[in-house]
mmCIF file with all atom_site columns, C-alpha atoms in Angstrom:
data_model
loop_
_atom_site.group_PDB
_atom_site.id
_atom_site.type_symbol
_atom_site.label_atom_id
_atom_site.label_alt_id
_atom_site.label_comp_id
_atom_site.label_asym_id
_atom_site.label_entity_id
_atom_site.label_seq_id
_atom_site.pdbx_PDB_ins_code
_atom_site.Cartn_x
_atom_site.Cartn_y
_atom_site.Cartn_z
_atom_site.occupancy
_atom_site.B_iso_or_equiv
_atom_site.pdbx_formal_charge
_atom_site.auth_seq_id
_atom_site.auth_comp_id
_atom_site.auth_asym_id
_atom_site.auth_atom_id
_atom_site.pdbx_PDB_model_num
ATOM 1   C CA . MET A 1 1   ? 66.412  43.928 67.124 1.00 53.00 ? 8   MET A CA 1
ATOM 2   C CA . THR A 1 2   ? 67.616  44.981 63.546 1.00 55.00 ? 9   THR A CA 1
ATOM 3   C CA . LYS A 1 3   ? 71.058  44.253 62.280 1.00 58.00 ? 10  LYS A CA 1
ATOM 4   C CA . LYS A 1 4   ? 71.683  48.100 62.009 1.00 59.00 ? 11  LYS A CA 1
ATOM 5   C CA . VAL A 1 5   ? 71.093  48.562 65.874 1.00 55.00 ? 12  VAL A CA 1
ATOM 6   C CA . THR A 1 6   ? 73.213  45.645 66.757 1.00 65.00 ? 13  THR A CA 1
ATOM 7   C CA . ASP A 1 7   ? 76.139  47.001 64.517 1.00 86.00 ? 14  ASP A CA 1
ATOM 8   C CA . PHE A 1 8   ? 75.702  50.494 66.079 1.00 88.00 ? 15  PHE A CA 1
ATOM 9   C CA . ARG A 1 9   ? 75.739  48.930 69.842 1.00 90.00 ? 16  ARG A CA 1
ATOM 10  C CA . ASP A 1 10  ? 78.652  46.671 68.751 1.00 91.00 ? 17  ASP A CA 1
ATOM 11  C CA . GLN A 1 11  ? 80.643  49.523 67.549 1.00 92.00 ? 18  GLN A CA 1
ATOM 12  C CA . ILE A 1 12  ? 80.092  51.605 70.872 1.00 93.00 ? 19  ILE A CA 1
ATOM 13  C CA . VAL A 1 13  ? 81.205  48.540 72.933 1.00 94.00 ? 20  VAL A CA 1
ATOM 14  C CA . ALA A 1 14  ? 84.388  48.234 70.878 1.00 94.00 ? 21  ALA A CA 1
ATOM 15  C CA . LEU A 1 15  ? 85.052  52.002 71.598 1.00 94.00 ? 22  LEU A CA 1
ATOM 16  C CA . LEU A 1 16  ? 84.521  51.599 75.449 1.00 95.00 ? 23  LEU A CA 1
ATOM 17  C CA . PRO A 1 17  ? 88.350  51.358 76.293 1.00 94.00 ? 24  PRO A CA 1
ATOM 18  C CA . ARG A 1 18  ? 88.991  54.412 74.217 1.00 94.00 ? 25  ARG A CA 1
ATOM 19  C CA . LEU A 1 19  ? 86.167  56.219 75.538 1.00 95.00 ? 26  LEU A CA 1
ATOM 20  C CA . ARG A 1 20  ? 87.199  55.439 79.343 1.00 94.00 ? 27  ARG A CA 1
ATOM 21  C CA . ARG A 1 21  ? 90.633  56.553 78.717 1.00 92.00 ? 28  ARG A CA 1
ATOM 22  C CA . PHE A 1 22  ? 89.465  59.781 77.249 1.00 92.00 ? 29  PHE A CA 1
ATOM 23  C CA . ALA A 1 23  ? 87.028  60.336 79.973 1.00 92.00 ? 30  ALA A CA 1
ATOM 24  C CA . PHE A 1 24  ? 89.740  59.787 82.513 1.00 91.00 ? 31  PHE A CA 1
ATOM 25  C CA . SER A 1 25  ? 91.973  62.215 80.889 1.00 88.00 ? 32  SER A CA 1
ATOM 26  C CA . LEU A 1 26  ? 89.139  64.814 81.446 1.00 87.00 ? 33  LEU A CA 1
ATOM 27  C CA . THR A 1 27  ? 88.160  63.775 85.022 1.00 86.00 ? 34  THR A CA 1
ATOM 28  C CA . ALA A 1 28  ? 91.309  62.371 86.514 1.00 83.00 ? 35  ALA A CA 1
ATOM 29  C CA . ASN A 1 29  ? 89.211  59.907 88.488 1.00 86.00 ? 36  ASN A CA 1
ATOM 30  C CA . LEU A 1 30  ? 88.136  56.406 87.286 1.00 89.00 ? 37  LEU A CA 1
ATOM 31  C CA . ALA A 1 31  ? 84.789  56.394 88.987 1.00 90.00 ? 38  ALA A CA 1
ATOM 32  C CA . ASP A 1 32  ? 83.961  59.920 87.569 1.00 90.00 ? 39  ASP A CA 1
ATOM 33  C CA . ALA A 1 33  ? 85.304  58.684 84.114 1.00 91.00 ? 40  ALA A CA 1
ATOM 34  C CA . ASP A 1 34  ? 83.206  55.572 84.126 1.00 92.00 ? 41  ASP A CA 1
ATOM 35  C CA . ASP A 1 35  ? 80.140  57.474 85.123 1.00 92.00 ? 42  ASP A CA 1
ATOM 36  C CA . LEU A 1 36  ? 80.845  60.031 82.284 1.00 93.00 ? 43  LEU A CA 1
ATOM 37  C CA . VAL A 1 37  ? 81.346  57.054 79.689 1.00 95.00 ? 44  VAL A CA 1
ATOM 38  C CA . GLN A 1 38  ? 78.088  55.500 80.977 1.00 94.00 ? 45  GLN A CA 1
ATOM 39  C CA . ALA A 1 39  ? 76.170  58.696 80.451 1.00 94.00 ? 46  ALA A CA 1
ATOM 40  C CA . ALA A 1 40  ? 77.584  59.186 77.068 1.00 95.00 ? 47  ALA A CA 1
ATOM 41  C CA . CYS A 1 41  ? 76.496  55.709 75.985 1.00 94.00 ? 48  CYS A CA 1
ATOM 42  C CA . GLU A 1 42  ? 72.992  56.306 77.331 1.00 94.00 ? 49  GLU A CA 1
ATOM 43  C CA . ARG A 1 43  ? 72.873  59.471 75.334 1.00 94.00 ? 50  ARG A CA 1
ATOM 44  C CA . ALA A 1 44  ? 74.312  57.992 72.073 1.00 93.00 ? 51  ALA A CA 1
ATOM 45  C CA . LEU A 1 45  ? 71.813  54.843 72.442 1.00 92.00 ? 52  LEU A CA 1
ATOM 46  C CA . SER A 1 46  ? 68.800  57.162 73.038 1.00 92.00 ? 53  SER A CA 1
ATOM 47  C CA . ARG A 1 47  ? 69.776  59.355 70.061 1.00 91.00 ? 54  ARG A CA 1
ATOM 48  C CA . GLU A 1 48  ? 71.171  56.812 67.631 1.00 90.00 ? 55  GLU A CA 1
ATOM 49  C CA . GLN A 1 49  ? 69.188  58.681 64.798 1.00 89.00 ? 56  GLN A CA 1
ATOM 50  C CA . GLN A 1 50  ? 71.454  61.734 65.213 1.00 89.00 ? 57  GLN A CA 1
ATOM 51  C CA . TRP A 1 51  ? 74.541  59.692 64.198 1.00 85.00 ? 58  TRP A CA 1
ATOM 52  C CA . ARG A 1 52  ? 75.058  59.745 60.629 1.00 84.00 ? 59  ARG A CA 1
ATOM 53  C CA . PRO A 1 53  ? 76.420  56.478 59.216 1.00 81.00 ? 60  PRO A CA 1
ATOM 54  C CA . GLY A 1 54  ? 79.666  56.793 57.325 1.00 81.00 ? 61  GLY A CA 1
ATOM 55  C CA . THR A 1 55  ? 80.834  59.239 59.770 1.00 84.00 ? 62  THR A CA 1
ATOM 56  C CA . ARG A 1 56  ? 83.204  58.649 62.623 1.00 89.00 ? 63  ARG A CA 1
ATOM 57  C CA . LEU A 1 57  ? 81.501  57.117 65.677 1.00 92.00 ? 64  LEU A CA 1
ATOM 58  C CA . ASP A 1 58  ? 84.490  57.622 67.952 1.00 91.00 ? 65  ASP A CA 1
ATOM 59  C CA . SER A 1 59  ? 84.476  61.382 67.064 1.00 90.00 ? 66  SER A CA 1
ATOM 60  C CA . TRP A 1 60  ? 80.746  61.666 67.807 1.00 93.00 ? 67  TRP A CA 1
ATOM 61  C CA . MET A 1 61  ? 81.199  59.723 71.085 1.00 94.00 ? 68  MET A CA 1
ATOM 62  C CA . PHE A 1 62  ? 84.050  61.902 72.134 1.00 93.00 ? 69  PHE A CA 1
ATOM 63  C CA . ARG A 1 63  ? 82.057  64.991 71.315 1.00 92.00 ? 70  ARG A CA 1
ATOM 64  C CA . ILE A 1 64  ? 79.152  63.603 73.756 1.00 94.00 ? 71  ILE A CA 1
ATOM 65  C CA . ILE A 1 65  ? 81.645  62.959 76.488 1.00 94.00 ? 72  ILE A CA 1
ATOM 66  C CA . GLN A 1 66  ? 83.103  66.487 76.092 1.00 90.00 ? 73  GLN A CA 1
ATOM 67  C CA . THR A 1 67  ? 79.622  67.915 76.122 1.00 90.00 ? 74  THR A CA 1
ATOM 68  C CA . LEU A 1 68  ? 78.696  66.049 79.247 1.00 91.00 ? 75  LEU A CA 1
ATOM 69  C CA . LYS A 1 69  ? 81.906  67.060 80.938 1.00 89.00 ? 76  LYS A CA 1
ATOM 70  C CA . ILE A 1 70  ? 81.163  70.634 80.058 1.00 83.00 ? 77  ILE A CA 1
ATOM 71  C CA . ASP A 1 71  ? 77.529  70.330 81.481 1.00 81.00 ? 78  ASP A CA 1
ATOM 72  C CA . GLN A 1 72  ? 78.854  68.732 84.880 1.00 80.00 ? 79  GLN A CA 1
ATOM 73  C CA . ALA A 1 73  ? 81.356  71.405 85.214 1.00 77.00 ? 80  ALA A CA 1
ATOM 74  C CA . ARG A 1 74  ? 78.776  74.160 84.973 1.00 74.00 ? 81  ARG A CA 1
ATOM 75  C CA . SER A 1 75  ? 76.653  72.553 87.432 1.00 71.00 ? 82  SER A CA 1
ATOM 76  C CA . MET A 1 76  ? 79.109  71.670 89.971 1.00 67.00 ? 83  MET A CA 1
ATOM 77  C CA . ARG A 1 77  ? 81.543  74.747 89.900 1.00 61.00 ? 84  ARG A CA 1
ATOM 78  C CA . GLN A 1 78  ? 82.132  74.377 93.697 1.00 48.00 ? 85  GLN A CA 1
ATOM 79  C CA . ARG A 1 79  ? 83.531  70.948 93.433 1.00 49.00 ? 86  ARG A CA 1
ATOM 80  C CA . SER A 1 80  ? 87.472  70.635 93.916 1.00 48.00 ? 87  SER A CA 1
ATOM 81  C CA . PRO A 1 81  ? 89.432  68.555 91.537 1.00 51.00 ? 88  PRO A CA 1
ATOM 82  C CA . HIS A 1 82  ? 90.377  65.006 92.622 1.00 51.00 ? 89  HIS A CA 1
ATOM 83  C CA . LEU A 1 83  ? 93.357  62.982 91.463 1.00 49.00 ? 90  LEU A CA 1
ATOM 84  C CA . PRO A 1 84  ? 93.491  59.655 92.950 1.00 52.00 ? 91  PRO A CA 1
ATOM 85  C CA . LEU A 1 85  ? 96.792  57.810 92.325 1.00 47.00 ? 92  LEU A CA 1
ATOM 86  C CA . GLU A 1 86  ? 95.424  54.293 92.623 1.00 49.00 ? 93  GLU A CA 1
ATOM 87  C CA . GLU A 1 87  ? 97.511  51.117 91.914 1.00 44.00 ? 94  GLU A CA 1
ATOM 88  C CA . THR A 1 88  ? 94.762  50.215 89.482 1.00 45.00 ? 95  THR A CA 1
ATOM 89  C CA . THR A 1 89  ? 95.393  53.092 87.476 1.00 49.00 ? 96  THR A CA 1
ATOM 90  C CA . PHE A 1 90  ? 98.947  52.913 87.123 1.00 50.00 ? 97  PHE A CA 1
ATOM 91  C CA . GLY A 1 91  ? 100.364 49.477 86.812 1.00 52.00 ? 98  GLY A CA 1
ATOM 92  C CA . PRO A 1 92  ? 103.852 48.231 87.068 1.00 51.00 ? 99  PRO A CA 1
ATOM 93  C CA . VAL A 1 93  ? 106.296 49.587 84.617 1.00 48.00 ? 100 VAL A CA 1
ATOM 94  C CA . GLY A 1 94  ? 109.178 47.175 84.924 1.00 49.00 ? 101 GLY A CA 1
ATOM 95  C CA . ASP A 1 95  ? 111.110 44.901 86.904 1.00 59.00 ? 102 ASP A CA 1
ATOM 96  C CA . ASN A 1 96  ? 113.111 47.163 88.730 1.00 71.00 ? 103 ASN A CA 1
ATOM 97  C CA . GLU A 1 97  ? 111.075 48.573 91.862 1.00 74.00 ? 104 GLU A CA 1
ATOM 98  C CA . LYS A 1 98  ? 112.983 51.985 91.957 1.00 74.00 ? 105 LYS A CA 1
ATOM 99  C CA . ASN A 1 99  ? 112.173 52.669 88.158 1.00 75.00 ? 106 ASN A CA 1
ATOM 100 C CA . ARG A 1 100 ? 108.710 51.471 88.607 1.00 76.00 ? 107 ARG A CA 1
ATOM 101 C CA . ILE A 1 101 ? 108.185 53.977 91.544 1.00 78.00 ? 108 ILE A CA 1
ATOM 102 C CA . GLU A 1 102 ? 109.862 56.842 89.553 1.00 78.00 ? 109 GLU A CA 1
ATOM 103 C CA . ALA A 1 103 ? 107.785 56.286 86.534 1.00 77.00 ? 110 ALA A CA 1
ATOM 104 C CA . LYS A 1 104 ? 104.779 56.020 88.659 1.00 80.00 ? 111 LYS A CA 1
ATOM 105 C CA . MET A 1 105 ? 105.597 59.464 90.442 1.00 82.00 ? 112 MET A CA 1
ATOM 106 C CA . ALA A 1 106 ? 106.504 61.015 86.987 1.00 80.00 ? 113 ALA A CA 1
ATOM 107 C CA . LEU A 1 107 ? 103.004 59.904 85.515 1.00 80.00 ? 114 LEU A CA 1
ATOM 108 C CA . GLY A 1 108 ? 101.402 61.241 88.635 1.00 80.00 ? 115 GLY A CA 1
ATOM 109 C CA . GLN A 1 109 ? 102.912 64.548 88.068 1.00 83.00 ? 116 GLN A CA 1
ATOM 110 C CA . VAL A 1 110 ? 101.997 64.637 84.263 1.00 83.00 ? 117 VAL A CA 1
ATOM 111 C CA . ALA A 1 111 ? 98.454  63.848 85.303 1.00 82.00 ? 118 ALA A CA 1
ATOM 112 C CA . ARG A 1 112 ? 98.074  66.348 87.967 1.00 85.00 ? 119 ARG A CA 1
ATOM 113 C CA . ALA A 1 113 ? 99.698  68.921 85.410 1.00 86.00 ? 120 ALA A CA 1
ATOM 114 C CA . MET A 1 114 ? 97.256  68.091 82.737 1.00 86.00 ? 121 MET A CA 1
ATOM 115 C CA . GLN A 1 115 ? 94.259  68.573 85.174 1.00 86.00 ? 122 GLN A CA 1
ATOM 116 C CA . ARG A 1 116 ? 95.690  72.207 85.570 1.00 89.00 ? 123 ARG A CA 1
ATOM 117 C CA . LEU A 1 117 ? 95.660  72.917 81.798 1.00 88.00 ? 124 LEU A CA 1
ATOM 118 C CA . PRO A 1 118 ? 92.869  75.047 80.543 1.00 89.00 ? 125 PRO A CA 1
ATOM 119 C CA . GLU A 1 119 ? 89.801  72.673 79.427 1.00 86.00 ? 126 GLU A CA 1
ATOM 120 C CA . ASN A 1 120 ? 90.494  73.234 75.609 1.00 87.00 ? 127 ASN A CA 1
ATOM 121 C CA . ASP A 1 121 ? 94.178  72.445 75.847 1.00 89.00 ? 128 ASP A CA 1
ATOM 122 C CA . ARG A 1 122 ? 93.433  69.384 77.857 1.00 89.00 ? 129 ARG A CA 1
ATOM 123 C CA . LEU A 1 123 ? 90.906  68.103 75.351 1.00 88.00 ? 130 LEU A CA 1
ATOM 124 C CA . VAL A 1 124 ? 93.136  68.658 72.382 1.00 91.00 ? 131 VAL A CA 1
ATOM 125 C CA . LEU A 1 125 ? 96.186  67.001 74.304 1.00 90.00 ? 132 LEU A CA 1
ATOM 126 C CA . SER A 1 126 ? 93.898  63.963 75.220 1.00 88.00 ? 133 SER A CA 1
ATOM 127 C CA . LEU A 1 127 ? 92.551  63.456 71.654 1.00 89.00 ? 134 LEU A CA 1
ATOM 128 C CA . VAL A 1 128 ? 95.998  63.714 69.942 1.00 90.00 ? 135 VAL A CA 1
ATOM 129 C CA . CYS A 1 129 ? 98.412  62.471 72.255 1.00 86.00 ? 136 CYS A CA 1
ATOM 130 C CA . VAL A 1 130 ? 96.428  59.937 74.238 1.00 84.00 ? 137 VAL A CA 1
ATOM 131 C CA . GLU A 1 131 ? 93.836  58.887 71.826 1.00 85.00 ? 138 GLU A CA 1
ATOM 132 C CA . GLY A 1 132 ? 96.146  59.096 68.714 1.00 87.00 ? 139 GLY A CA 1
ATOM 133 C CA . GLN A 1 133 ? 93.786  61.097 66.585 1.00 87.00 ? 140 GLN A CA 1
ATOM 134 C CA . SER A 1 134 ? 95.033  62.970 63.776 1.00 90.00 ? 141 SER A CA 1
ATOM 135 C CA . TYR A 1 135 ? 94.834  66.763 63.852 1.00 91.00 ? 142 TYR A CA 1
ATOM 136 C CA . LYS A 1 136 ? 92.151  66.482 61.233 1.00 90.00 ? 143 LYS A CA 1
ATOM 137 C CA . ASP A 1 137 ? 90.060  64.139 63.370 1.00 88.00 ? 144 ASP A CA 1
ATOM 138 C CA . ALA A 1 138 ? 90.560  65.950 66.466 1.00 89.00 ? 145 ALA A CA 1
ATOM 139 C CA . ALA A 1 139 ? 89.359  69.267 64.574 1.00 91.00 ? 146 ALA A CA 1
ATOM 140 C CA . LEU A 1 140 ? 86.333  67.297 63.575 1.00 88.00 ? 147 LEU A CA 1
ATOM 141 C CA . THR A 1 141 ? 85.501  65.943 66.931 1.00 87.00 ? 148 THR A CA 1
ATOM 142 C CA . LEU A 1 142 ? 86.122  69.669 68.598 1.00 88.00 ? 149 LEU A CA 1
ATOM 143 C CA . GLN A 1 143 ? 84.265  71.194 65.657 1.00 88.00 ? 150 GLN A CA 1
ATOM 144 C CA . VAL A 1 144 ? 87.032  73.764 65.212 1.00 91.00 ? 151 VAL A CA 1
ATOM 145 C CA . PRO A 1 145 ? 89.605  74.443 62.439 1.00 93.00 ? 152 PRO A CA 1
ATOM 146 C CA . ILE A 1 146 ? 92.604  72.191 62.117 1.00 92.00 ? 153 ILE A CA 1
ATOM 147 C CA . GLY A 1 147 ? 94.936  75.378 62.846 1.00 92.00 ? 154 GLY A CA 1
ATOM 148 C CA . THR A 1 148 ? 93.069  75.808 66.082 1.00 92.00 ? 155 THR A CA 1
ATOM 149 C CA . VAL A 1 149 ? 94.131  72.082 67.042 1.00 92.00 ? 156 VAL A CA 1
ATOM 150 C CA . MET A 1 150 ? 97.434  72.735 66.104 1.00 92.00 ? 157 MET A CA 1
ATOM 151 C CA . SER A 1 151 ? 97.998  75.956 68.094 1.00 92.00 ? 158 SER A CA 1
ATOM 152 C CA . ARG A 1 152 ? 96.154  74.625 71.129 1.00 91.00 ? 159 ARG A CA 1
ATOM 153 C CA . LEU A 1 153 ? 98.276  71.458 71.089 1.00 91.00 ? 160 LEU A CA 1
ATOM 154 C CA . ALA A 1 154 ? 101.464 73.374 70.873 1.00 92.00 ? 161 ALA A CA 1
ATOM 155 C CA . ARG A 1 155 ? 100.310 75.636 73.517 1.00 92.00 ? 162 ARG A CA 1
ATOM 156 C CA . ALA A 1 156 ? 99.296  72.596 75.770 1.00 90.00 ? 163 ALA A CA 1
ATOM 157 C CA . ARG A 1 157 ? 102.634 70.799 75.188 1.00 91.00 ? 164 ARG A CA 1
ATOM 158 C CA . ARG A 1 158 ? 104.548 73.878 76.256 1.00 91.00 ? 165 ARG A CA 1
ATOM 159 C CA . ARG A 1 159 ? 102.433 74.576 79.230 1.00 90.00 ? 166 ARG A CA 1
ATOM 160 C CA . LEU A 1 160 ? 102.538 70.749 80.329 1.00 88.00 ? 167 LEU A CA 1
ATOM 161 C CA . HIS A 1 161 ? 106.333 70.740 79.837 1.00 89.00 ? 168 HIS A CA 1
ATOM 162 C CA . THR A 1 162 ? 106.724 73.889 81.810 1.00 91.00 ? 169 THR A CA 1
ATOM 163 C CA . MET A 1 163 ? 104.480 72.536 84.845 1.00 88.00 ? 170 MET A CA 1
ATOM 164 C CA . VAL A 1 164 ? 106.259 69.003 84.835 1.00 85.00 ? 171 VAL A CA 1
ATOM 165 C CA . HIS A 1 165 ? 109.897 70.611 84.823 1.00 84.00 ? 172 HIS A CA 1
ATOM 166 C CA . GLN A 1 166 ? 109.339 73.627 86.992 1.00 80.00 ? 173 GLN A CA 1
ATOM 167 C CA . LYS A 1 167 ? 111.379 73.382 90.237 1.00 58.00 ? 174 LYS A CA 1
ATOM 168 C CA . ASN A 1 168 ? 109.379 73.642 93.422 1.00 50.00 ? 175 ASN A CA 1
#
């Protein structure tokens, strides 16, 4: 195996936690997120020649995940959304049990609200707010102008705030 192939694989392995977090923000289910990451890694490894060295591998991988998610959504339109609030997903927040429970409930509420956002808003929110990408990097990943990222992010934040803080 050549050094170039090993470096490429090592870079993908180093990205796995970020890829999993991004996939989870799109699927709201750890098993589905893991399946999505696995499919993205398989696709990336089989199409390594399509990646241009010197460009951001993380953006390329995020784009693959996004494309796979879109393909899945198209093929499974009747499937209902699923959001398990598993103990393994949201670990303890602090020593105080009441604070831990409240934080878990708030995080669950935000996660459910994120899943109700339109796909474009959820993607940009995940890339910028969860993954910490700059507006420029998110624009490159999503292949849209930076102004589009900024407007989608502002809209997503407003919608998320409204959904989380609305009274039932």
